[in-house]
Amino acid sequence: MSQEKSRLIIKSGNIFDSVRGILKENQTIVIHENKILWCGEDDSFEKESNDEIIDVKGKTIIPGMIDCHVHLENTAEPDYERKYLRTTKVMWHYYALQNAQKHLINGFTCIRDCGSFPDWAPSLRRILDNGVFAGPRLIIANLPISQWGNQEAIGPIEVIEYYGRFSEVKTGINGIKHAVRDRRRSGADFIKTITTGGVLHGITSKVDTSLFLDDELLAMTEEAHRFGMHVACHAHGREGIYKAVKTNVDTIEHGTLIDEETIDLMKEKQTFLIPTQTAGFGINKPDILKQLPPEVKIKIEQIILKMKSNHKLAFEKGVLLAVGTDAGTPGNPHGTTISEIINMIENVGMTTTQALQAATIQAAKAIKMEKKIGSIEIEKCADLVVCNGNPIEQISILKDPNNLLYVIKDGMIMAEKGKITYFN
Ligand SMILES: [Zn+2]
């Protein structure tokens, strides 16, 4: 006879209902294997003799949080491209695991990696899914699909080499379609594309220049959606954002120079905006900037002033927003996503409840995972965080992992008070 795994009961806590945006007091959650079997008023559940019960009276239970934009193998050091060239590829696979665990111990049970290498990402995802190591759920893009002529050209050799390896440049409908199928073949969950230059890309890569043609982008989204993959698009400048939204990408990453017309189109098309303000603030520090190529400073100045008011306007006009950090970029370490939740409150104008929704149910919707994660509901994956106090009244509670009493993923207690406690 096979041995039934005992149920895990999280008893008498106050649940943050991320769907309705309310706190429900004295609730109990019954977890069986990886799923929430039952959830409701305290003590009205039917107890079984071998239940493992954890009483969390007075504590708050929030859904496991989601960061929609990270780069796991990057370690937030300004010279990470050079470091990449000095170390072996295999070492970076271990950094990726360590960084994934930093998100986990801080209450993030799902992260979406927006650009990584197929030689480690699908394997790490599988290792974490199988519970070999403690770690969050991992959603991966593998190599981004970039536009020929705007991603890397003239710049410090390390930058060119890094981005040359990091993304694949494509032209033409057939090239794009092949690239999408190639991502699917290499085990990507979604497609990451790039319709404007990036702050950290080479000298000639401008944040307000966009080179992909509409028919190339349409071919990409059609092909991806046909396979059930969504498309995330890096875009700073107005033209690149507008084009991407018009051709049906699912999420806009950064969106720093968005205008009103594009905001209206995003609202109409229900395209999500992932602001990643922490990435801009991370780079825009004197000690970080002095270690980066000089053109980065010019580009960061171009976006940083307008970013806050543009994102705020997008939110006020009804664009859907979700939390993502771009963690791994210079000055933007893994495991600090709470800062972006605070950015949503302080710079975008969300209430604390809305900001927590942007990191749970709204983030789940943005990455097309809302049937599985993002809220504490029967039949969903048992991804949740038990914390001290009430983060809706005081969001800073979540900044200190000592306040995170249990981080549970797939029904397994993975971390307690900032330490991994799950070992297979
Ligand atoms: Zn990114």
Short mmCIF file of C-alpha atoms in Angstrom, two decimals, residues 68-69 112 114 191-196 217 230-258 262-263 265-267 269-276 311 314 319-324 366:
data_model
loop_
_atom_site.label_atom_id
_atom_site.label_comp_id
_atom_site.label_asym_id
_atom_site.label_seq_id
_atom_site.Cartn_x
_atom_site.Cartn_y
_atom_site.Cartn_z
CA CYS A 68 7.45 39.07 -13.63
CA HIS A 69 10.90 40.18 -14.76
CA ARG A 112 9.64 34.94 -14.78
CA CYS A 114 13.03 37.46 -19.21
CA ILE A 191 8.83 34.65 -25.91
CA LYS A 192 10.88 37.68 -24.89
CA THR A 193 11.39 40.27 -27.59
CA ILE A 194 12.94 43.71 -27.80
CA THR A 195 11.52 46.58 -29.88
CA THR A 196 13.77 49.43 -28.72
CA LEU A 217 6.09 41.41 -34.89
CA HIS A 230 2.75 34.69 -24.45
CA VAL A 231 5.06 37.47 -25.65
CA ALA A 232 6.87 39.90 -23.36
CA CYS A 233 8.38 42.94 -25.03
CA HIS A 234 11.20 45.17 -23.77
CA ALA A 235 10.39 48.72 -24.91
CA HIS A 236 11.36 52.18 -23.68
CA GLY A 237 10.53 54.57 -26.54
CA ARG A 238 7.01 55.41 -27.66
CA GLU A 239 7.33 53.94 -31.16
CA GLY A 240 8.56 50.56 -29.93
CA ILE A 241 5.83 50.33 -27.31
CA TYR A 242 3.05 51.36 -29.71
CA LYS A 243 4.16 48.92 -32.40
CA ALA A 244 4.39 46.04 -29.93
CA VAL A 245 0.98 46.71 -28.40
CA LYS A 246 -0.62 47.07 -31.83
CA THR A 247 0.82 43.73 -32.93
CA ASN A 248 -0.55 41.96 -29.85
CA VAL A 249 2.33 41.41 -27.43
CA ASP A 250 1.04 40.49 -23.97
CA THR A 251 3.31 42.50 -21.69
CA ILE A 252 5.37 45.68 -22.12
CA GLU A 253 8.54 45.63 -20.02
CA HIS A 254 9.77 49.05 -18.79
CA GLY A 255 7.48 51.30 -20.93
CA THR A 256 9.34 54.33 -19.64
CA LEU A 257 8.63 56.80 -22.47
CA ILE A 258 5.01 55.81 -23.07
CA THR A 262 -0.18 54.30 -26.43
CA ILE A 263 -1.66 54.21 -22.94
CA LEU A 265 -4.20 51.42 -26.85
CA MET A 266 -2.76 49.34 -23.99
CA LYS A 267 -5.96 49.82 -22.03
CA LYS A 269 -5.97 45.72 -25.68
CA GLN A 270 -5.57 44.80 -21.97
CA THR A 271 -1.79 44.71 -22.42
CA PHE A 272 0.06 44.53 -19.11
CA LEU A 273 2.76 47.04 -18.19
CA ILE A 274 5.68 45.81 -16.07
CA PRO A 275 7.36 49.09 -15.02
CA THR A 276 10.65 47.67 -13.53
CA HIS A 311 3.81 54.98 -15.29
CA ALA A 314 -0.79 54.73 -17.32
CA VAL A 319 -3.64 50.20 -17.82
CA LEU A 320 -3.06 46.84 -16.10
CA LEU A 321 0.19 46.77 -14.11
CA ALA A 322 2.18 43.92 -12.61
CA VAL A 323 5.32 43.81 -10.50
CA GLY A 324 8.66 43.03 -12.09
CA ALA A 366 0.19 39.03 -16.78
#
